[in-house]
Short mmCIF file of C-alpha atoms in Angstrom, two decimals:
data_model
loop_
_atom_site.label_atom_id
_atom_site.label_comp_id
_atom_site.label_asym_id
_atom_site.label_seq_id
_atom_site.Cartn_x
_atom_site.Cartn_y
_atom_site.Cartn_z
CA UNK A 15 30.56 -60.76 -24.44
CA UNK A 16 33.12 -58.67 -26.32
CA UNK A 17 30.48 -56.06 -27.08
CA UNK A 18 29.47 -55.76 -23.42
CA UNK A 19 33.07 -55.37 -22.35
CA UNK A 20 33.70 -52.61 -24.89
CA UNK A 21 30.52 -50.74 -23.93
CA UNK A 22 31.43 -51.10 -20.25
CA UNK A 23 34.89 -49.74 -20.99
CA UNK A 24 33.30 -46.81 -22.85
CA UNK A 25 31.09 -46.08 -19.83
CA UNK A 26 34.10 -46.07 -17.48
CA UNK A 27 36.18 -43.98 -19.88
CA UNK A 28 33.37 -41.48 -20.34
CA UNK A 29 32.85 -41.11 -16.58
CA UNK A 30 36.59 -40.62 -16.02
CA UNK A 31 36.88 -38.06 -18.80
CA UNK A 32 33.74 -36.25 -17.67
CA UNK A 33 35.03 -35.83 -14.12
CA UNK A 34 38.67 -35.06 -14.90
CA UNK A 35 39.83 -33.86 -18.31
CA UNK A 36 36.67 -32.13 -19.51
CA UNK A 37 37.24 -29.35 -16.98
CA UNK A 38 40.31 -28.31 -19.00
CA UNK A 39 38.27 -27.65 -22.14
CA UNK A 40 35.47 -25.68 -20.53
CA UNK A 41 34.52 -22.34 -22.00
CA UNK A 42 32.95 -19.79 -19.61
CA UNK A 43 32.45 -22.62 -17.09
CA UNK A 44 30.40 -24.60 -19.66
CA UNK A 45 31.49 -28.19 -20.27
CA UNK A 46 30.39 -30.65 -22.93
CA UNK A 47 28.36 -33.52 -21.54
CA UNK A 48 30.09 -36.67 -22.76
CA UNK A 49 27.70 -38.93 -20.86
CA UNK A 50 24.72 -37.59 -22.79
CA UNK A 51 26.58 -38.17 -26.05
CA UNK A 52 27.38 -41.78 -25.14
CA UNK A 53 23.92 -42.55 -23.78
CA UNK A 54 21.97 -40.96 -26.63
CA UNK A 55 24.28 -42.47 -29.27
CA UNK A 56 23.85 -46.03 -28.09
CA UNK A 57 20.13 -45.52 -27.44
CA UNK A 58 19.70 -44.35 -31.03
CA UNK A 59 21.80 -47.15 -32.50
CA UNK A 60 20.67 -50.05 -30.28
CA UNK A 61 17.33 -49.23 -28.68
CA UNK A 62 15.74 -48.55 -25.31
CA UNK A 63 17.33 -51.35 -23.30
CA UNK A 64 20.91 -50.59 -24.32
CA UNK A 65 20.35 -46.85 -23.95
CA UNK A 66 18.92 -47.33 -20.49
CA UNK A 67 21.74 -49.65 -19.45
CA UNK A 68 24.49 -47.39 -20.78
CA UNK A 69 22.81 -44.40 -19.14
CA UNK A 70 22.49 -46.13 -15.79
CA UNK A 71 26.07 -47.39 -15.61
CA UNK A 72 27.57 -44.14 -16.84
CA UNK A 73 25.39 -42.22 -14.39
CA UNK A 74 26.25 -44.42 -11.41
CA UNK A 75 29.95 -44.06 -12.20
CA UNK A 76 29.51 -40.28 -12.35
CA UNK A 77 27.75 -40.46 -8.99
CA UNK A 78 30.68 -42.35 -7.48
CA UNK A 79 33.37 -40.19 -9.09
CA UNK A 80 31.68 -36.84 -8.66
CA UNK A 81 30.20 -37.25 -5.22
CA UNK A 82 26.80 -36.08 -4.20
CA UNK A 83 23.71 -38.23 -3.97
CA UNK A 84 24.30 -41.78 -5.19
CA UNK A 85 21.81 -42.61 -7.92
CA UNK A 86 20.94 -39.04 -8.93
CA UNK A 87 22.81 -39.02 -12.23
CA UNK A 88 22.10 -42.71 -12.75
CA UNK A 89 18.38 -42.02 -12.70
CA UNK A 90 18.62 -39.00 -15.00
CA UNK A 91 20.82 -40.74 -17.59
CA UNK A 92 18.77 -43.93 -17.40
CA UNK A 93 15.58 -42.02 -18.21
CA UNK A 94 17.36 -40.12 -20.99
CA UNK A 95 18.64 -43.41 -22.46
CA UNK A 96 15.21 -44.99 -22.29
CA UNK A 97 13.43 -42.04 -23.90
CA UNK A 98 16.12 -41.66 -26.57
CA UNK A 99 15.77 -45.36 -27.35
CA UNK A 100 12.36 -44.67 -28.87
CA UNK A 101 14.16 -43.13 -31.84
CA UNK A 102 15.81 -46.46 -32.66
CA UNK A 103 13.34 -47.04 -35.49
CA UNK A 104 14.26 -43.83 -37.31
CA UNK A 105 18.01 -44.45 -37.25
CA UNK A 106 19.80 -44.00 -40.56
CA UNK A 107 23.52 -44.66 -40.54
CA UNK A 108 24.44 -42.17 -43.25
CA UNK A 109 22.70 -39.16 -41.67
CA UNK A 110 24.39 -37.15 -38.89
CA UNK A 111 21.51 -34.70 -38.38
CA UNK A 112 19.25 -37.09 -36.48
CA UNK A 113 21.88 -38.06 -33.87
CA UNK A 114 22.90 -34.43 -33.37
CA UNK A 115 19.30 -33.36 -32.93
CA UNK A 116 18.67 -36.22 -30.50
CA UNK A 117 21.81 -35.45 -28.49
CA UNK A 118 20.82 -31.78 -28.33
CA UNK A 119 17.32 -32.65 -27.11
CA UNK A 120 18.73 -35.09 -24.55
CA UNK A 121 21.15 -32.48 -23.25
CA UNK A 122 18.31 -29.97 -23.01
CA UNK A 123 16.27 -32.51 -21.02
CA UNK A 124 19.28 -33.17 -18.79
CA UNK A 125 19.72 -29.45 -18.13
CA UNK A 126 16.05 -28.99 -17.29
CA UNK A 127 16.08 -32.02 -14.96
CA UNK A 128 19.15 -30.69 -13.23
CA UNK A 129 17.60 -27.24 -12.89
CA UNK A 130 14.39 -28.62 -11.41
CA UNK A 131 16.11 -30.94 -8.94
CA UNK A 132 18.92 -28.68 -7.79
CA UNK A 133 17.81 -25.07 -8.21
CA UNK A 134 14.03 -24.84 -8.43
CA UNK A 135 13.55 -26.86 -5.26
CA UNK A 136 15.78 -24.38 -3.40
CA UNK A 137 13.63 -21.47 -4.51
CA UNK A 138 15.73 -20.14 -7.39
CA UNK A 139 12.99 -19.52 -9.91
CA UNK A 140 14.86 -17.52 -12.54
CA UNK A 141 14.57 -20.25 -15.17
CA UNK A 142 15.30 -18.01 -18.15
CA UNK A 143 18.63 -16.89 -16.70
CA UNK A 144 19.64 -20.51 -16.14
CA UNK A 145 18.36 -21.48 -19.59
CA UNK A 146 20.25 -18.67 -21.32
CA UNK A 147 23.49 -18.94 -19.36
CA UNK A 148 23.90 -22.67 -18.80
CA UNK A 149 21.46 -25.01 -20.55
CA UNK A 150 21.56 -23.63 -24.12
CA UNK A 151 25.35 -23.04 -24.23
CA UNK A 152 25.98 -26.53 -22.85
CA UNK A 153 23.62 -27.99 -25.43
CA UNK A 154 25.51 -26.24 -28.24
CA UNK A 155 28.91 -27.23 -26.85
CA UNK A 156 27.78 -30.84 -26.44
CA UNK A 157 26.44 -30.90 -30.01
CA UNK A 158 29.80 -29.66 -31.31
CA UNK A 159 31.59 -32.48 -29.51
CA UNK A 160 28.92 -34.93 -30.65
CA UNK A 161 29.88 -34.37 -34.29
CA UNK A 162 33.17 -36.14 -33.59
CA UNK A 163 32.28 -38.51 -30.74
CA UNK A 164 29.14 -39.85 -32.41
CA UNK A 165 31.23 -41.01 -35.37
CA UNK A 166 33.52 -42.87 -32.97
CA UNK A 167 30.57 -44.45 -31.14
CA UNK A 168 29.01 -45.44 -34.46
CA UNK A 169 32.24 -47.06 -35.62
CA UNK A 170 32.60 -48.99 -32.35
CA UNK A 171 28.97 -50.10 -32.51
CA UNK A 172 29.34 -51.26 -36.11
CA UNK A 173 32.52 -53.20 -35.41
CA UNK A 174 31.26 -54.91 -32.26
CA UNK A 175 27.97 -55.91 -33.81
CA UNK A 176 29.70 -57.62 -36.68
CA UNK A 177 27.20 -56.11 -39.08
CA UNK A 178 28.45 -53.85 -41.82
CA UNK A 179 25.73 -51.59 -43.15
#
């Protein structure tokens, strides 16, 4: 019960930070994606079900806070959490490279999904421009933030599980 409350609080905190304070640390209108960091971190550490749940609740909160179509971000983050949960078996607690690679891949998938659903459907087919100007820089910026936030998520996961590796 304590673990669920803490993860729920992390989802709410991530959604609030993503929609408010992250805009103050943007560089060239590129923001780090804290929701991808949270979703991919818990999917890697806990598996598909937890990753999917964290992704859904963080996404639905982003839908409510950010406006737009309700369920859009919830669906994207839920799929990202589920797919990232497949890497649960290769999780090593002393290695930071695997989580950073996974978070980068998840952010790339998020950017491509967002491009397809918001720009490609409207006829904007210049995918390389969008990839070069938005998706890749956001992936790098998110990976830089993931170095610090993943350690925090790992610590919280270790303490709430009661297992000390």
